Amino acid sequence: MPVLLKGSCRCGSVRFEVESHTPVPFMLCYCSICRKQQGGGGFAINLGADYATLNVRGKRSLGVYQARIEDDEHPHCETSSGERNFCRKCGAALWLYDPTWPELVHPFASAIDSDLPTPPEKVHLMLKYKANWVEPVIGPNDKVFDVYPEESIADWHKRTGMWVE
């Protein structure tokens, strides 16, 4: 049975629940979009979950941000299809939804109030775009990528034995 993740924004205006087979916070993204929208330690961590199970209270407080993508991989500025949901009252980032994969939603680990499992290894991605002040802490079993890894969130959970039925 999937894990029920419970999350909220900082001020409590938005609360949500969603079921996840992939609840381990293992993937650290260093791109400027995640870093700036999350306000974290130079990276953001998102999880995978089943969009059909997303239950939200406080929808009136939700805002959606669609990032403009400008980098050497996208010579022409384009708007991301990813919808980054946040609380309009306190600014807390909550989850990413992308209609390209309508069955998935990606809650930010920072918004989850439930206890999360400890990852046996971490994946550091988009290191090509990290800020110069960020010093990633790379563990001995961690994987590092200049851009995206080929392994999906689901595949990582299955390979490491962390997939929840």
Short mmCIF file of N, CA and C in Angstrom, two decimals:
data_model
loop_
_atom_site.label_atom_id
_atom_site.label_comp_id
_atom_site.label_asym_id
_atom_site.label_seq_id
_atom_site.Cartn_x
_atom_site.Cartn_y
_atom_site.Cartn_z
N MET A 1 0.84 -1.18 0.00
CA MET A 1 0.00 0.00 0.00
C MET A 1 0.89 1.25 0.00
N PRO A 2 0.58 2.22 -0.85
CA PRO A 2 1.38 3.44 -0.91
C PRO A 2 1.38 4.18 0.43
N VAL A 3 2.38 5.03 0.60
CA VAL A 3 2.50 5.86 1.79
C VAL A 3 1.62 7.10 1.61
N LEU A 4 0.90 7.49 2.66
CA LEU A 4 0.14 8.73 2.62
C LEU A 4 1.04 9.85 3.11
N LEU A 5 1.36 10.78 2.22
CA LEU A 5 2.17 11.94 2.57
C LEU A 5 1.24 13.08 2.95
N LYS A 6 1.52 13.71 4.08
CA LYS A 6 0.75 14.87 4.50
C LYS A 6 1.68 16.07 4.47
N GLY A 7 1.21 17.16 3.88
CA GLY A 7 2.04 18.34 3.76
C GLY A 7 1.25 19.61 3.99
N SER A 8 1.99 20.71 4.13
CA SER A 8 1.36 22.00 4.34
C SER A 8 2.35 23.11 4.02
N CYS A 9 1.80 24.32 3.92
CA CYS A 9 2.65 25.49 3.78
C CYS A 9 3.05 25.96 5.18
N ARG A 10 3.87 26.96 5.27
CA ARG A 10 4.37 27.45 6.56
C ARG A 10 3.26 28.06 7.41
N CYS A 11 2.34 28.81 6.79
CA CYS A 11 1.30 29.50 7.56
C CYS A 11 0.08 28.62 7.81
N GLY A 12 -0.01 27.45 7.17
CA GLY A 12 -1.13 26.54 7.39
C GLY A 12 -2.35 26.82 6.54
N SER A 13 -2.27 27.78 5.62
CA SER A 13 -3.41 28.09 4.76
C SER A 13 -3.69 26.97 3.75
N VAL A 14 -2.64 26.25 3.36
CA VAL A 14 -2.79 25.14 2.41
C VAL A 14 -2.30 23.87 3.09
N ARG A 15 -3.13 22.85 3.05
CA ARG A 15 -2.75 21.52 3.55
C ARG A 15 -3.10 20.52 2.46
N PHE A 16 -2.28 19.48 2.34
CA PHE A 16 -2.57 18.49 1.31
C PHE A 16 -2.15 17.10 1.76
N GLU A 17 -2.75 16.13 1.09
CA GLU A 17 -2.40 14.71 1.27
C GLU A 17 -2.29 14.11 -0.11
N VAL A 18 -1.39 13.15 -0.24
CA VAL A 18 -1.22 12.47 -1.52
C VAL A 18 -0.55 11.12 -1.26
N GLU A 19 -0.89 10.12 -2.04
CA GLU A 19 -0.30 8.79 -1.90
C GLU A 19 0.94 8.67 -2.79
N SER A 20 1.96 7.99 -2.23
CA SER A 20 3.23 7.88 -2.95
C SER A 20 3.82 6.48 -2.81
N HIS A 21 4.30 5.96 -3.94
CA HIS A 21 5.10 4.73 -3.96
C HIS A 21 6.58 5.09 -3.85
N THR A 22 6.89 6.38 -4.01
CA THR A 22 8.28 6.85 -4.09
C THR A 22 8.52 8.00 -3.10
N PRO A 23 8.50 7.70 -1.78
CA PRO A 23 8.55 8.75 -0.77
C PRO A 23 9.94 9.13 -0.25
N VAL A 24 10.99 8.63 -0.87
CA VAL A 24 12.32 8.87 -0.33
C VAL A 24 12.93 10.15 -0.93
N PRO A 25 13.35 11.10 -0.08
CA PRO A 25 13.93 12.35 -0.57
C PRO A 25 15.40 12.20 -0.94
N PHE A 26 15.65 11.68 -2.14
CA PHE A 26 17.02 11.31 -2.55
C PHE A 26 17.61 12.22 -3.61
N MET A 27 16.77 12.96 -4.35
CA MET A 27 17.23 13.67 -5.53
C MET A 27 17.34 15.16 -5.25
N LEU A 28 18.56 15.68 -5.29
CA LEU A 28 18.81 17.10 -5.03
C LEU A 28 19.06 17.81 -6.35
N CYS A 29 18.18 18.76 -6.68
CA CYS A 29 18.30 19.50 -7.93
C CYS A 29 18.91 20.87 -7.66
N TYR A 30 19.97 21.21 -8.38
CA TYR A 30 20.72 22.45 -8.19
C TYR A 30 20.42 23.50 -9.26
N CYS A 31 19.41 23.29 -10.10
CA CYS A 31 19.13 24.28 -11.15
C CYS A 31 18.67 25.60 -10.52
N SER A 32 18.81 26.67 -11.25
CA SER A 32 18.47 27.99 -10.70
C SER A 32 16.98 28.12 -10.40
N ILE A 33 16.13 27.44 -11.16
CA ILE A 33 14.69 27.51 -10.91
C ILE A 33 14.37 26.91 -9.54
N CYS A 34 14.82 25.68 -9.30
CA CYS A 34 14.56 25.04 -8.01
C CYS A 34 15.22 25.81 -6.87
N ARG A 35 16.47 26.18 -7.05
CA ARG A 35 17.21 26.87 -5.99
C ARG A 35 16.53 28.17 -5.61
N LYS A 36 16.14 28.96 -6.59
CA LYS A 36 15.54 30.26 -6.28
C LYS A 36 14.11 30.15 -5.80
N GLN A 37 13.35 29.19 -6.32
CA GLN A 37 11.97 29.07 -5.87
C GLN A 37 11.89 28.43 -4.50
N GLN A 38 12.81 27.55 -4.18
CA GLN A 38 12.79 26.86 -2.90
C GLN A 38 13.46 27.66 -1.78
N GLY A 39 14.48 28.44 -2.12
CA GLY A 39 15.18 29.20 -1.10
C GLY A 39 15.95 28.32 -0.13
N GLY A 40 16.34 27.14 -0.58
CA GLY A 40 17.02 26.18 0.29
C GLY A 40 18.52 26.33 0.27
N GLY A 41 19.19 25.23 0.53
CA GLY A 41 20.65 25.21 0.62
C GLY A 41 21.33 25.15 -0.72
N GLY A 42 20.69 25.67 -1.74
CA GLY A 42 21.26 25.64 -3.07
C GLY A 42 20.70 24.52 -3.91
N PHE A 43 19.67 23.83 -3.39
CA PHE A 43 19.04 22.73 -4.12
C PHE A 43 17.61 22.58 -3.64
N ALA A 44 16.83 21.78 -4.36
CA ALA A 44 15.47 21.43 -3.95
C ALA A 44 15.33 19.92 -4.07
N ILE A 45 14.46 19.35 -3.26
CA ILE A 45 14.21 17.91 -3.29
C ILE A 45 12.72 17.71 -3.54
N ASN A 46 12.37 16.96 -4.59
CA ASN A 46 10.97 16.63 -4.77
C ASN A 46 10.77 15.12 -4.76
N LEU A 47 9.55 14.72 -4.48
CA LEU A 47 9.18 13.31 -4.39
C LEU A 47 8.23 13.01 -5.54
N GLY A 48 7.91 11.74 -5.72
CA GLY A 48 6.91 11.36 -6.71
C GLY A 48 5.65 10.92 -5.99
N ALA A 49 4.47 11.19 -6.59
CA ALA A 49 3.20 10.77 -5.99
C ALA A 49 2.15 10.63 -7.09
N ASP A 50 1.03 10.04 -6.71
CA ASP A 50 -0.08 9.76 -7.61
C ASP A 50 -1.03 10.96 -7.64
N TYR A 51 -1.06 11.68 -8.75
CA TYR A 51 -1.85 12.90 -8.86
C TYR A 51 -3.33 12.65 -8.55
N ALA A 52 -3.86 11.49 -8.94
CA ALA A 52 -5.29 11.20 -8.72
C ALA A 52 -5.65 11.18 -7.24
N THR A 53 -4.65 11.01 -6.36
CA THR A 53 -4.93 10.94 -4.92
C THR A 53 -4.69 12.27 -4.20
N LEU A 54 -4.28 13.31 -4.94
CA LEU A 54 -3.99 14.60 -4.32
C LEU A 54 -5.27 15.23 -3.78
N ASN A 55 -5.28 15.49 -2.49
CA ASN A 55 -6.41 16.12 -1.82
C ASN A 55 -5.89 17.41 -1.19
N VAL A 56 -6.44 18.55 -1.60
CA VAL A 56 -5.94 19.86 -1.16
C VAL A 56 -7.03 20.62 -0.39
N ARG A 57 -6.65 21.16 0.76
CA ARG A 57 -7.50 22.08 1.51
C ARG A 57 -6.83 23.46 1.47
N GLY A 58 -7.63 24.48 1.19
CA GLY A 58 -7.08 25.83 1.09
C GLY A 58 -6.70 26.21 -0.33
N LYS A 59 -7.40 25.66 -1.31
CA LYS A 59 -7.06 25.91 -2.72
C LYS A 59 -7.06 27.40 -3.07
N ARG A 60 -7.87 28.19 -2.38
CA ARG A 60 -7.94 29.62 -2.69
C ARG A 60 -6.62 30.33 -2.40
N SER A 61 -5.80 29.73 -1.57
CA SER A 61 -4.50 30.34 -1.24
C SER A 61 -3.39 29.90 -2.18
N LEU A 62 -3.69 29.02 -3.14
CA LEU A 62 -2.67 28.52 -4.06
C LEU A 62 -2.34 29.51 -5.16
N GLY A 63 -1.07 29.57 -5.47
CA GLY A 63 -0.60 30.28 -6.65
C GLY A 63 0.17 29.29 -7.50
N VAL A 64 0.32 29.59 -8.77
CA VAL A 64 1.07 28.72 -9.68
C VAL A 64 2.12 29.55 -10.40
N TYR A 65 3.33 29.04 -10.41
CA TYR A 65 4.43 29.70 -11.11
C TYR A 65 4.93 28.77 -12.20
N GLN A 66 5.05 29.29 -13.41
CA GLN A 66 5.64 28.55 -14.53
C GLN A 66 6.91 29.28 -14.92
N ALA A 67 8.03 28.64 -14.69
CA ALA A 67 9.34 29.25 -14.88
C ALA A 67 9.63 29.51 -16.35
N ARG A 68 10.40 30.55 -16.58
CA ARG A 68 10.96 30.83 -17.90
C ARG A 68 12.30 30.11 -17.95
N ILE A 69 12.52 29.34 -18.98
CA ILE A 69 13.75 28.57 -19.12
C ILE A 69 14.68 29.30 -20.06
N GLU A 70 15.83 29.70 -19.52
CA GLU A 70 16.86 30.37 -20.30
C GLU A 70 18.20 29.79 -19.89
N ASP A 71 18.81 29.02 -20.74
CA ASP A 71 20.15 28.49 -20.49
C ASP A 71 20.75 28.04 -21.80
N ASP A 72 21.94 27.50 -21.74
CA ASP A 72 22.61 27.10 -22.98
C ASP A 72 21.96 25.91 -23.66
N GLU A 73 21.08 25.20 -22.94
CA GLU A 73 20.37 24.07 -23.55
C GLU A 73 19.10 24.54 -24.27
N HIS A 74 18.61 25.73 -23.91
CA HIS A 74 17.40 26.30 -24.49
C HIS A 74 17.74 27.70 -25.00
N PRO A 75 18.27 27.81 -26.23
CA PRO A 75 18.72 29.11 -26.71
C PRO A 75 17.60 30.14 -26.82
N HIS A 76 16.37 29.67 -27.00
CA HIS A 76 15.22 30.57 -27.06
C HIS A 76 14.46 30.41 -25.75
N CYS A 77 14.20 31.51 -25.08
CA CYS A 77 13.49 31.48 -23.81
C CYS A 77 12.11 30.85 -24.01
N GLU A 78 11.77 29.90 -23.17
CA GLU A 78 10.47 29.26 -23.25
C GLU A 78 9.89 29.12 -21.85
N THR A 79 8.57 28.97 -21.79
CA THR A 79 7.91 28.79 -20.51
C THR A 79 7.80 27.30 -20.22
N SER A 80 8.21 26.91 -19.03
CA SER A 80 8.14 25.51 -18.61
C SER A 80 6.69 25.06 -18.53
N SER A 81 6.43 23.81 -18.89
CA SER A 81 5.08 23.26 -18.72
C SER A 81 4.83 22.88 -17.25
N GLY A 82 5.89 22.82 -16.47
CA GLY A 82 5.76 22.49 -15.04
C GLY A 82 5.08 23.62 -14.27
N GLU A 83 4.06 23.25 -13.50
CA GLU A 83 3.31 24.21 -12.70
C GLU A 83 3.76 24.06 -11.25
N ARG A 84 4.51 25.03 -10.76
CA ARG A 84 5.02 25.01 -9.39
C ARG A 84 3.99 25.69 -8.49
N ASN A 85 3.31 24.88 -7.68
CA ASN A 85 2.28 25.38 -6.79
C ASN A 85 2.88 25.85 -5.49
N PHE A 86 2.39 27.00 -5.01
CA PHE A 86 2.91 27.59 -3.78
C PHE A 86 1.77 28.29 -3.05
N CYS A 87 1.99 28.61 -1.78
CA CYS A 87 1.02 29.36 -1.00
C CYS A 87 1.21 30.83 -1.28
N ARG A 88 0.14 31.52 -1.69
CA ARG A 88 0.21 32.94 -1.99
C ARG A 88 0.34 33.78 -0.71
N LYS A 89 0.02 33.20 0.45
CA LYS A 89 0.10 33.97 1.71
C LYS A 89 1.50 33.95 2.30
N CYS A 90 2.15 32.78 2.33
CA CYS A 90 3.47 32.71 2.96
C CYS A 90 4.60 32.41 1.97
N GLY A 91 4.26 32.06 0.74
CA GLY A 91 5.27 31.83 -0.29
C GLY A 91 5.88 30.44 -0.32
N ALA A 92 5.43 29.55 0.57
CA ALA A 92 6.01 28.20 0.63
C ALA A 92 5.74 27.41 -0.66
N ALA A 93 6.80 26.81 -1.20
CA ALA A 93 6.66 25.93 -2.36
C ALA A 93 6.07 24.61 -1.90
N LEU A 94 5.08 24.09 -2.64
CA LEU A 94 4.34 22.90 -2.20
C LEU A 94 4.54 21.69 -3.11
N TRP A 95 4.25 21.84 -4.39
CA TRP A 95 4.44 20.72 -5.31
C TRP A 95 4.56 21.23 -6.74
N LEU A 96 5.08 20.33 -7.58
CA LEU A 96 5.20 20.58 -9.01
C LEU A 96 4.27 19.61 -9.73
N TYR A 97 3.46 20.14 -10.63
CA TYR A 97 2.62 19.31 -11.50
C TYR A 97 2.95 19.68 -12.93
N ASP A 98 3.12 18.67 -13.77
CA ASP A 98 3.40 18.91 -15.18
C ASP A 98 2.41 18.10 -16.01
N PRO A 99 1.56 18.76 -16.82
CA PRO A 99 0.58 18.04 -17.61
C PRO A 99 1.18 17.08 -18.63
N THR A 100 2.50 17.16 -18.84
CA THR A 100 3.17 16.20 -19.72
C THR A 100 3.08 14.79 -19.13
N TRP A 101 3.06 14.70 -17.80
CA TRP A 101 2.91 13.43 -17.08
C TRP A 101 1.72 13.56 -16.13
N PRO A 102 0.48 13.51 -16.66
CA PRO A 102 -0.71 13.84 -15.87
C PRO A 102 -0.99 12.91 -14.69
N GLU A 103 -0.39 11.75 -14.67
CA GLU A 103 -0.64 10.82 -13.56
C GLU A 103 0.25 11.11 -12.36
N LEU A 104 1.23 12.01 -12.51
CA LEU A 104 2.19 12.28 -11.45
C LEU A 104 2.04 13.68 -10.86
N VAL A 105 2.43 13.81 -9.60
CA VAL A 105 2.62 15.10 -8.96
C VAL A 105 3.89 14.96 -8.13
N HIS A 106 4.63 16.05 -7.99
CA HIS A 106 5.91 15.99 -7.29
C HIS A 106 5.91 16.95 -6.10
N PRO A 107 5.49 16.47 -4.93
CA PRO A 107 5.55 17.34 -3.76
C PRO A 107 7.00 17.63 -3.38
N PHE A 108 7.24 18.87 -2.93
CA PHE A 108 8.57 19.21 -2.44
C PHE A 108 8.73 18.60 -1.05
N ALA A 109 9.83 17.93 -0.82
CA ALA A 109 10.08 17.30 0.47
C ALA A 109 9.99 18.32 1.60
N SER A 110 10.36 19.56 1.31
CA SER A 110 10.34 20.61 2.33
C SER A 110 8.92 20.93 2.81
N ALA A 111 7.90 20.57 2.03
CA ALA A 111 6.50 20.84 2.41
C ALA A 111 5.85 19.65 3.12
N ILE A 112 6.54 18.52 3.18
CA ILE A 112 5.95 17.32 3.78
C ILE A 112 6.13 17.35 5.29
N ASP A 113 5.03 17.11 6.00
CA ASP A 113 5.04 17.07 7.47
C ASP A 113 5.22 15.65 7.99
N SER A 114 4.90 14.65 7.18
CA SER A 114 5.07 13.24 7.57
C SER A 114 6.56 12.92 7.64
N ASP A 115 6.91 11.93 8.47
CA ASP A 115 8.29 11.44 8.48
C ASP A 115 8.59 10.78 7.14
N LEU A 116 9.77 11.03 6.63
CA LEU A 116 10.20 10.45 5.36
C LEU A 116 11.37 9.51 5.60
N PRO A 117 11.50 8.46 4.77
CA PRO A 117 12.62 7.53 4.91
C PRO A 117 13.96 8.20 4.59
N THR A 118 15.01 7.68 5.17
CA THR A 118 16.36 8.16 4.89
C THR A 118 16.88 7.44 3.65
N PRO A 119 17.38 8.18 2.66
CA PRO A 119 17.87 7.53 1.44
C PRO A 119 19.20 6.81 1.67
N PRO A 120 19.38 5.64 1.04
CA PRO A 120 20.65 4.93 1.14
C PRO A 120 21.76 5.58 0.32
N GLU A 121 21.36 6.42 -0.61
CA GLU A 121 22.28 7.18 -1.47
C GLU A 121 21.50 8.38 -1.98
N LYS A 122 22.20 9.37 -2.48
CA LYS A 122 21.54 10.54 -3.04
C LYS A 122 21.97 10.74 -4.49
N VAL A 123 21.15 11.44 -5.23
CA VAL A 123 21.45 11.81 -6.61
C VAL A 123 21.49 13.33 -6.66
N HIS A 124 22.62 13.87 -7.10
CA HIS A 124 22.80 15.31 -7.25
C HIS A 124 22.72 15.61 -8.74
N LEU A 125 21.70 16.40 -9.15
CA LEU A 125 21.54 16.67 -10.56
C LEU A 125 21.54 18.16 -10.85
N MET A 126 21.77 18.49 -12.10
CA MET A 126 21.84 19.87 -12.58
C MET A 126 22.99 20.63 -11.92
N LEU A 127 24.07 19.92 -11.62
CA LEU A 127 25.23 20.55 -11.00
C LEU A 127 25.87 21.60 -11.91
N LYS A 128 25.65 21.45 -13.20
CA LYS A 128 26.16 22.42 -14.17
C LYS A 128 25.63 23.82 -13.87
N TYR A 129 24.46 23.90 -13.21
CA TYR A 129 23.80 25.18 -12.98
C TYR A 129 23.82 25.63 -11.52
N LYS A 130 24.58 24.95 -10.68
CA LYS A 130 24.60 25.33 -9.26
C LYS A 130 25.23 26.70 -9.08
N ALA A 131 24.85 27.37 -8.01
CA ALA A 131 25.44 28.67 -7.69
C ALA A 131 26.89 28.45 -7.25
N ASN A 132 27.74 29.45 -7.47
CA ASN A 132 29.16 29.29 -7.15
C ASN A 132 29.41 29.13 -5.65
N TRP A 133 28.50 29.59 -4.80
CA TRP A 133 28.69 29.48 -3.35
C TRP A 133 28.24 28.13 -2.79
N VAL A 134 27.59 27.32 -3.62
CA VAL A 134 27.08 26.02 -3.16
C VAL A 134 28.21 24.99 -3.19
N GLU A 135 28.40 24.32 -2.05
CA GLU A 135 29.37 23.25 -1.95
C GLU A 135 28.62 21.95 -1.66
N PRO A 136 28.28 21.18 -2.72
CA PRO A 136 27.52 19.96 -2.51
C PRO A 136 28.25 18.99 -1.58
N VAL A 137 27.50 18.37 -0.71
CA VAL A 137 28.05 17.34 0.16
C VAL A 137 27.74 16.01 -0.52
N ILE A 138 28.75 15.45 -1.16
CA ILE A 138 28.60 14.22 -1.95
C ILE A 138 29.08 13.04 -1.11
N GLY A 139 28.14 12.12 -0.83
CA GLY A 139 28.48 10.93 -0.07
C GLY A 139 29.20 9.90 -0.94
N PRO A 140 29.79 8.88 -0.32
CA PRO A 140 30.56 7.89 -1.08
C PRO A 140 29.72 7.08 -2.06
N ASN A 141 28.42 6.92 -1.79
CA ASN A 141 27.55 6.15 -2.69
C ASN A 141 26.70 7.04 -3.59
N ASP A 142 26.84 8.35 -3.45
CA ASP A 142 26.02 9.28 -4.20
C ASP A 142 26.39 9.29 -5.68
N LYS A 143 25.41 9.67 -6.50
CA LYS A 143 25.60 9.80 -7.94
C LYS A 143 25.52 11.29 -8.28
N VAL A 144 26.33 11.74 -9.22
CA VAL A 144 26.35 13.15 -9.61
C VAL A 144 26.14 13.29 -11.12
N PHE A 145 25.39 14.33 -11.51
CA PHE A 145 25.07 14.56 -12.92
C PHE A 145 25.13 16.05 -13.23
N ASP A 146 25.76 16.40 -14.34
CA ASP A 146 25.78 17.79 -14.78
C ASP A 146 24.37 18.27 -15.12
N VAL A 147 23.57 17.38 -15.71
CA VAL A 147 22.17 17.71 -16.01
C VAL A 147 21.29 16.62 -15.41
N TYR A 148 20.50 15.94 -16.23
CA TYR A 148 19.55 14.94 -15.71
C TYR A 148 20.13 13.53 -15.70
N PRO A 149 19.77 12.72 -14.70
CA PRO A 149 20.14 11.31 -14.74
C PRO A 149 19.17 10.58 -15.68
N GLU A 150 19.55 9.41 -16.15
CA GLU A 150 18.64 8.63 -16.99
C GLU A 150 17.64 7.86 -16.14
N GLU A 151 17.99 7.57 -14.90
CA GLU A 151 17.13 6.80 -14.01
C GLU A 151 16.01 7.68 -13.44
N SER A 152 14.77 7.21 -13.54
CA SER A 152 13.63 7.97 -13.03
C SER A 152 13.51 7.82 -11.52
N ILE A 153 12.65 8.63 -10.92
CA ILE A 153 12.38 8.52 -9.48
C ILE A 153 11.88 7.12 -9.16
N ALA A 154 10.94 6.60 -9.97
CA ALA A 154 10.40 5.26 -9.75
C ALA A 154 11.50 4.19 -9.89
N ASP A 155 12.32 4.31 -10.93
CA ASP A 155 13.38 3.31 -11.14
C ASP A 155 14.39 3.33 -9.99
N TRP A 156 14.74 4.52 -9.49
CA TRP A 156 15.67 4.61 -8.35
C TRP A 156 15.07 3.90 -7.14
N HIS A 157 13.79 4.14 -6.84
CA HIS A 157 13.15 3.50 -5.69
C HIS A 157 13.13 1.97 -5.84
N LYS A 158 12.89 1.50 -7.05
CA LYS A 158 12.86 0.05 -7.28
C LYS A 158 14.26 -0.54 -7.15
N ARG A 159 15.27 0.13 -7.75
CA ARG A 159 16.64 -0.39 -7.69
C ARG A 159 17.17 -0.47 -6.25
N THR A 160 16.83 0.53 -5.46
CA THR A 160 17.35 0.58 -4.08
C THR A 160 16.48 -0.16 -3.07
N GLY A 161 15.39 -0.74 -3.54
CA GLY A 161 14.49 -1.47 -2.62
C GLY A 161 13.62 -0.54 -1.78
N MET A 162 13.49 0.72 -2.18
CA MET A 162 12.72 1.69 -1.41
C MET A 162 11.30 1.90 -1.96
N TRP A 163 10.95 1.20 -3.04
CA TRP A 163 9.59 1.30 -3.63
C TRP A 163 8.60 0.77 -2.61
N VAL A 164 7.49 1.50 -2.42
CA VAL A 164 6.44 1.10 -1.49
C VAL A 164 5.27 0.61 -2.30
N GLU A 165 4.88 -0.65 -2.09
CA GLU A 165 3.73 -1.24 -2.83
C GLU A 165 2.42 -0.67 -2.35
#
